[in-house]
mmCIF file of C-alpha atoms in Angstrom:
data_model
loop_
_atom_site.group_PDB
_atom_site.id
_atom_site.type_symbol
_atom_site.label_atom_id
_atom_site.label_comp_id
_atom_site.label_asym_id
_atom_site.label_seq_id
_atom_site.Cartn_x
_atom_site.Cartn_y
_atom_site.Cartn_z
ATOM 1 C CA ARG F 299 -113.904 -12.470 -60.158
ATOM 2 C CA LYS F 300 -110.759 -11.201 -63.282
ATOM 3 C CA GLU F 301 -108.565 -8.197 -61.632
ATOM 4 C CA VAL F 302 -109.089 -6.433 -64.975
ATOM 5 C CA GLU F 303 -113.149 -6.475 -66.900
ATOM 6 C CA GLN F 304 -114.902 -5.488 -69.702
ATOM 7 C CA ASP F 305 -117.603 -6.175 -71.710
ATOM 8 C CA PRO F 306 -116.639 -8.225 -75.040
ATOM 9 C CA GLY F 307 -118.572 -6.902 -77.781
ATOM 10 C CA PRO F 308 -118.854 -6.299 -79.870
ATOM 11 C CA PHE F 309 -120.621 -3.183 -79.835
ATOM 12 C CA ASN F 310 -121.897 -2.227 -83.287
ATOM 13 C CA VAL F 311 -123.386 0.938 -83.760
ATOM 14 C CA PRO F 312 -123.934 3.718 -86.877
ATOM 15 C CA GLU F 313 -121.425 6.191 -87.554
ATOM 16 C CA GLY F 314 -121.646 9.224 -85.933
ATOM 17 C CA ALA F 315 -123.016 7.495 -83.134
ATOM 18 C CA THR F 316 -121.990 7.983 -79.379
ATOM 19 C CA VAL F 317 -120.746 5.441 -77.587
ATOM 20 C CA ALA F 318 -119.588 4.601 -74.510
ATOM 21 C CA PHE F 319 -117.772 1.091 -72.553
ATOM 22 C CA ASN F 320 -116.473 0.695 -69.059
ATOM 23 C CA CYS F 321 -113.280 -1.517 -67.320
ATOM 24 C CA THR F 322 -113.850 -2.512 -63.848
ATOM 25 C CA TYR F 323 -110.825 -3.173 -61.662
ATOM 26 C CA SER F 324 -110.693 -5.304 -58.166
ATOM 27 C CA ASN F 325 -107.684 -3.637 -57.242
ATOM 28 C CA SER F 326 -108.521 -0.774 -55.124
ATOM 29 C CA ALA F 327 -104.696 -0.139 -54.768
ATOM 30 C CA SER F 328 -104.092 0.727 -58.504
ATOM 31 C CA GLN F 329 -102.659 4.060 -59.490
ATOM 32 C CA SER F 330 -102.497 3.932 -63.419
ATOM 33 C CA PHE F 331 -105.039 3.916 -65.645
ATOM 34 C CA PHE F 332 -104.778 3.433 -69.130
ATOM 35 C CA TRP F 333 -107.119 3.543 -72.330
ATOM 36 C CA TYR F 334 -105.467 1.566 -76.039
ATOM 37 C CA ARG F 335 -106.993 0.788 -79.838
ATOM 38 C CA GLN F 336 -105.558 -2.398 -81.485
ATOM 39 C CA ASP F 337 -106.220 -2.840 -85.073
ATOM 40 C CA CYS F 338 -106.630 -6.545 -86.052
ATOM 41 C CA ARG F 339 -103.143 -8.531 -86.486
ATOM 42 C CA LYS F 340 -101.198 -4.781 -85.276
ATOM 43 C CA GLU F 341 -100.136 -3.739 -82.155
ATOM 44 C CA PRO F 342 -101.392 -1.416 -79.314
ATOM 45 C CA LYS F 343 -101.771 1.924 -79.216
ATOM 46 C CA LEU F 344 -101.802 4.387 -77.170
ATOM 47 C CA LEU F 345 -105.079 6.021 -77.411
ATOM 48 C CA MET F 346 -104.755 8.114 -73.730
ATOM 49 C CA SER F 347 -104.140 7.988 -70.021
ATOM 50 C CA VAL F 348 -106.637 8.519 -67.886
ATOM 51 C CA TYR F 349 -106.465 11.153 -65.160
ATOM 52 C CA SER F 350 -108.574 11.583 -61.808
ATOM 53 C CA SER F 351 -109.530 14.670 -62.978
ATOM 54 C CA GLY F 352 -110.908 12.563 -66.226
ATOM 55 C CA ASN F 353 -109.085 13.831 -69.972
ATOM 56 C CA GLU F 354 -110.686 15.090 -73.087
ATOM 57 C CA ASP F 355 -108.615 14.182 -76.941
ATOM 58 C CA GLY F 356 -110.983 15.666 -79.689
ATOM 59 C CA ARG F 357 -114.259 13.382 -79.375
ATOM 60 C CA PHE F 358 -112.481 10.619 -76.584
ATOM 61 C CA THR F 359 -113.006 10.946 -73.070
ATOM 62 C CA ALA F 360 -112.073 9.232 -69.976
ATOM 63 C CA GLN F 361 -113.069 9.372 -66.158
ATOM 64 C CA LEU F 362 -112.202 7.030 -63.736
ATOM 65 C CA ASN F 363 -114.738 6.142 -60.965
ATOM 66 C CA ARG F 364 -112.335 5.086 -58.043
ATOM 67 C CA ALA F 365 -114.981 4.349 -56.250
ATOM 68 C CA SER F 366 -117.064 1.893 -58.072
ATOM 69 C CA GLN F 367 -113.371 1.022 -59.346
ATOM 70 C CA TYR F 368 -113.936 1.056 -63.120
ATOM 71 C CA ILE F 369 -112.736 3.466 -65.608
ATOM 72 C CA SER F 370 -114.789 5.278 -68.816
ATOM 73 C CA LEU F 371 -114.073 5.297 -72.454
ATOM 74 C CA LEU F 372 -116.349 7.471 -74.246
ATOM 75 C CA ILE F 373 -116.580 8.079 -78.581
ATOM 76 C CA ARG F 374 -118.717 11.198 -79.650
ATOM 77 C CA ASP F 375 -119.711 11.229 -83.111
ATOM 78 C CA SER F 376 -117.810 7.691 -84.131
ATOM 79 C CA LYS F 377 -115.701 6.915 -87.331
ATOM 80 C CA LEU F 378 -115.799 4.400 -89.231
ATOM 81 C CA SER F 379 -111.759 4.563 -88.995
ATOM 82 C CA ASP F 380 -112.302 4.213 -85.095
ATOM 83 C CA SER F 381 -113.109 0.155 -85.350
ATOM 84 C CA ALA F 382 -110.657 -1.414 -83.073
ATOM 85 C CA THR F 383 -110.809 -3.767 -80.058
ATOM 86 C CA TYR F 384 -109.948 -1.328 -76.911
ATOM 87 C CA LEU F 385 -108.108 -2.677 -74.111
ATOM 88 C CA CYS F 386 -107.697 -0.875 -70.824
ATOM 89 C CA VAL F 387 -104.067 -1.377 -68.611
ATOM 90 C CA VAL F 388 -104.796 -0.983 -64.779
ATOM 91 C CA LYS F 389 -101.350 -1.386 -61.967
ATOM 92 C CA GLY F 390 -101.178 -0.844 -58.832
ATOM 93 C CA TYR F 391 -98.482 1.811 -57.441
ATOM 94 C CA SER F 392 -95.506 -0.823 -56.716
ATOM 95 C CA SER F 393 -92.693 -1.406 -58.921
ATOM 96 C CA ALA F 394 -94.031 -5.622 -58.003
ATOM 97 C CA SER F 395 -97.343 -5.012 -58.107
ATOM 98 C CA LYS F 396 -98.790 -6.003 -61.933
ATOM 99 C CA ILE F 397 -99.288 -4.947 -65.756
ATOM 100 C CA ILE F 398 -102.614 -5.623 -66.603
ATOM 101 C CA PHE F 399 -104.406 -6.021 -69.563
ATOM 102 C CA GLY F 400 -108.797 -6.716 -69.884
ATOM 103 C CA SER F 401 -109.420 -8.687 -72.509
ATOM 104 C CA GLY F 402 -110.257 -6.061 -74.519
ATOM 105 C CA THR F 403 -114.448 -4.715 -76.169
ATOM 106 C CA ARG F 404 -114.888 -5.227 -79.835
ATOM 107 C CA LEU F 405 -116.543 -1.956 -81.637
ATOM 108 C CA SER F 406 -117.173 -1.975 -85.021
ATOM 109 C CA ILE F 407 -119.244 1.199 -86.568
ATOM 110 C CA ARG F 408 -121.101 0.614 -89.918
ATOM 111 C CA PRO F 409 -121.943 3.688 -92.408
ATOM 112 C CA ASP Z 546 -90.559 9.972 -82.308
ATOM 113 C CA THR Z 547 -92.808 7.486 -80.182
ATOM 114 C CA GLU Z 548 -91.488 4.839 -82.797
ATOM 115 C CA VAL Z 549 -90.790 0.993 -81.029
ATOM 116 C CA THR Z 550 -89.046 -1.193 -84.171
ATOM 117 C CA GLN Z 551 -88.923 -4.669 -83.601
ATOM 118 C CA THR Z 552 -87.460 -7.158 -86.552
ATOM 119 C CA PRO Z 553 -87.913 -10.033 -87.448
ATOM 120 C CA LYS Z 554 -91.899 -8.897 -88.719
ATOM 121 C CA HIS Z 555 -92.239 -12.487 -89.238
ATOM 122 C CA LEU Z 556 -90.159 -15.879 -87.789
ATOM 123 C CA VAL Z 557 -90.543 -19.329 -89.006
ATOM 124 C CA MET Z 558 -88.902 -21.927 -86.967
ATOM 125 C CA GLY Z 559 -88.559 -25.194 -85.926
ATOM 126 C CA MET Z 560 -88.613 -26.806 -82.191
ATOM 127 C CA THR Z 561 -84.670 -27.282 -82.170
ATOM 128 C CA ASN Z 562 -83.881 -24.029 -83.757
ATOM 129 C CA LYS Z 563 -81.917 -21.485 -81.480
ATOM 130 C CA LYS Z 564 -83.215 -17.996 -83.185
ATOM 131 C CA SER Z 565 -83.003 -14.044 -81.651
ATOM 132 C CA LEU Z 566 -85.703 -11.545 -81.126
ATOM 133 C CA LYS Z 567 -84.370 -7.855 -81.732
ATOM 134 C CA CYS Z 568 -86.236 -4.988 -80.000
ATOM 135 C CA GLU Z 569 -84.516 -0.995 -80.605
ATOM 136 C CA GLN Z 570 -86.690 2.047 -78.914
ATOM 137 C CA HIS Z 571 -84.141 5.874 -79.438
ATOM 138 C CA MET Z 572 -87.081 8.126 -76.876
ATOM 139 C CA GLY Z 573 -84.790 7.716 -73.847
ATOM 140 C CA HIS Z 574 -86.951 4.904 -72.397
ATOM 141 C CA ARG Z 575 -85.727 3.439 -69.163
ATOM 142 C CA ALA Z 576 -87.834 0.744 -69.188
ATOM 143 C CA MET Z 577 -88.664 -1.793 -71.576
ATOM 144 C CA TYR Z 578 -90.669 -5.303 -71.494
ATOM 145 C CA TRP Z 579 -91.669 -8.494 -73.995
ATOM 146 C CA TYR Z 580 -95.716 -9.753 -74.142
ATOM 147 C CA LYS Z 581 -96.988 -12.207 -75.824
ATOM 148 C CA GLN Z 582 -99.808 -12.460 -77.266
ATOM 149 C CA LYS Z 583 -101.965 -14.872 -78.594
ATOM 150 C CA ALA Z 584 -105.651 -14.284 -81.094
ATOM 151 C CA LYS Z 585 -108.335 -12.646 -79.931
ATOM 152 C CA LYS Z 586 -106.598 -12.496 -76.506
ATOM 153 C CA PRO Z 587 -104.907 -9.502 -74.625
ATOM 154 C CA PRO Z 588 -100.906 -9.170 -74.023
ATOM 155 C CA GLU Z 589 -100.066 -11.170 -71.306
ATOM 156 C CA LEU Z 590 -97.004 -9.483 -70.179
ATOM 157 C CA MET Z 591 -93.189 -11.439 -69.961
ATOM 158 C CA PHE Z 592 -90.482 -9.759 -68.666
ATOM 159 C CA VAL Z 593 -89.749 -6.292 -67.564
ATOM 160 C CA TYR Z 594 -86.165 -4.417 -67.739
ATOM 161 C CA SER Z 595 -85.427 -1.616 -65.199
ATOM 162 C CA TYR Z 596 -81.675 1.119 -66.072
ATOM 163 C CA GLU Z 597 -80.947 -2.326 -68.011
ATOM 164 C CA LYS Z 598 -81.711 -4.842 -65.216
ATOM 165 C CA LEU Z 599 -84.560 -7.590 -65.242
ATOM 166 C CA SER Z 600 -87.004 -6.195 -62.649
ATOM 167 C CA ILE Z 601 -89.794 -8.637 -63.629
ATOM 168 C CA ASN Z 602 -89.874 -11.980 -65.053
ATOM 169 C CA GLU Z 603 -94.112 -13.796 -65.086
ATOM 170 C CA SER Z 604 -92.629 -17.262 -64.599
ATOM 171 C CA VAL Z 605 -91.907 -17.380 -68.086
ATOM 172 C CA PRO Z 606 -89.928 -20.659 -69.004
ATOM 173 C CA SER Z 607 -86.481 -20.842 -69.512
ATOM 174 C CA ARG Z 608 -86.306 -21.306 -73.032
ATOM 175 C CA PHE Z 609 -87.111 -18.250 -73.733
ATOM 176 C CA SER Z 610 -83.958 -16.048 -72.524
ATOM 177 C CA PRO Z 611 -84.656 -11.855 -72.412
ATOM 178 C CA GLU Z 612 -81.362 -9.241 -72.832
ATOM 179 C CA CYS Z 613 -80.351 -6.200 -72.717
ATOM 180 C CA PRO Z 614 -77.812 -4.838 -73.731
ATOM 181 C CA ASN Z 615 -77.679 -1.427 -73.715
ATOM 182 C CA SER Z 616 -80.759 0.908 -72.586
ATOM 183 C CA SER Z 617 -82.386 1.207 -76.319
ATOM 184 C CA LEU Z 618 -82.041 -2.735 -77.646
ATOM 185 C CA LEU Z 619 -84.343 -5.347 -76.059
ATOM 186 C CA ASN Z 620 -83.651 -9.094 -76.908
ATOM 187 C CA LEU Z 621 -85.289 -11.953 -75.913
ATOM 188 C CA HIS Z 622 -84.103 -15.748 -77.222
ATOM 189 C CA LEU Z 623 -85.522 -18.277 -78.243
ATOM 190 C CA HIS Z 624 -84.315 -22.108 -78.160
ATOM 191 C CA ALA Z 625 -86.099 -25.577 -77.809
ATOM 192 C CA LEU Z 626 -89.461 -23.798 -78.121
ATOM 193 C CA GLN Z 627 -93.268 -25.639 -78.445
ATOM 194 C CA PRO Z 628 -95.717 -25.527 -80.932
ATOM 195 C CA GLU Z 629 -97.834 -23.532 -78.596
ATOM 196 C CA ASP Z 630 -95.151 -20.700 -78.028
ATOM 197 C CA SER Z 631 -96.631 -19.339 -81.903
ATOM 198 C CA ALA Z 632 -97.195 -16.040 -81.367
ATOM 199 C CA LEU Z 633 -97.796 -12.547 -81.475
ATOM 200 C CA TYR Z 634 -94.673 -10.774 -79.661
ATOM 201 C CA LEU Z 635 -94.265 -7.145 -79.107
ATOM 202 C CA CYS Z 636 -91.687 -5.165 -76.665
ATOM 203 C CA ALA Z 637 -92.669 -1.902 -75.424
ATOM 204 C CA SER Z 638 -90.785 0.530 -73.598
ATOM 205 C CA SER Z 639 -92.034 3.409 -70.966
ATOM 206 C CA GLN Z 640 -90.422 6.172 -69.069
ATOM 207 C CA ALA Z 641 -89.001 3.989 -66.103
ATOM 208 C CA SER Z 642 -89.350 6.330 -62.404
ATOM 209 C CA GLY Z 643 -89.762 5.049 -59.117
ATOM 210 C CA GLY Z 644 -93.025 3.966 -58.282
ATOM 211 C CA THR Z 645 -95.322 5.884 -61.221
ATOM 212 C CA PHE Z 646 -96.908 3.456 -64.423
ATOM 213 C CA TYR Z 647 -96.167 5.786 -67.677
ATOM 214 C CA GLU Z 648 -97.902 5.016 -71.296
ATOM 215 C CA GLN Z 649 -96.306 2.248 -72.522
ATOM 216 C CA TYR Z 650 -94.913 2.714 -76.611
ATOM 217 C CA PHE Z 651 -95.748 -1.174 -78.348
ATOM 218 C CA GLY Z 652 -93.694 -2.275 -81.291
ATOM 219 C CA PRO Z 653 -95.381 -3.755 -84.916
ATOM 220 C CA GLY Z 654 -94.449 -6.628 -82.252
ATOM 221 C CA THR Z 655 -92.452 -10.403 -84.826
ATOM 222 C CA ARG Z 656 -95.705 -12.782 -85.318
ATOM 223 C CA LEU Z 657 -93.070 -16.071 -84.376
ATOM 224 C CA THR Z 658 -94.390 -19.599 -86.919
ATOM 225 C CA VAL Z 659 -92.883 -22.643 -84.212
ATOM 226 C CA THR Z 660 -93.234 -25.675 -86.486
#
């Protein structure tokens, strides 16, 4: 089993739809969680950190489920500009623990 | 200002060349990172510097040599590379604090082609 897994997609949804994807992790000691978006041939850009209590930023909501060991990203009222690859990042507490990127979920918003 | 800059944007080098990639940040971050990313794959961590000291080397071949001259700068020296080293090389920075891992901010990357 991979340490961090994401459904590669692509998720193809109409503009205005709500879409959600998950990222599962295998190490229960993982402490830090993030969502990044990456456009084709560009660098990853931080979308949001994921806190234990969940957090929301405009149309984006991130949740952490420690019991089932996954984080989720919900995008409401999707825009064409949301088309990108969404990467989750997971890290354990100790400085020696690995920084692990998921392989990414590709999202395509159609008009 | 959340900007991380990288130079050059593109680099083509032969297998016998020596070149360097440069990264700079002015966010006061004390952790800096080098990643390698191949097409349609996630970034792979290569090196981590924390307070200007190399703290993680992910078993990277010695033909890649990192250097952190000061808290704002990070270099990656390249020598005798192989064609399979062609990739996007990303630099990132973050706050550094004991056990807490903070969000990383990425530079635009250097697209490297080894001929």
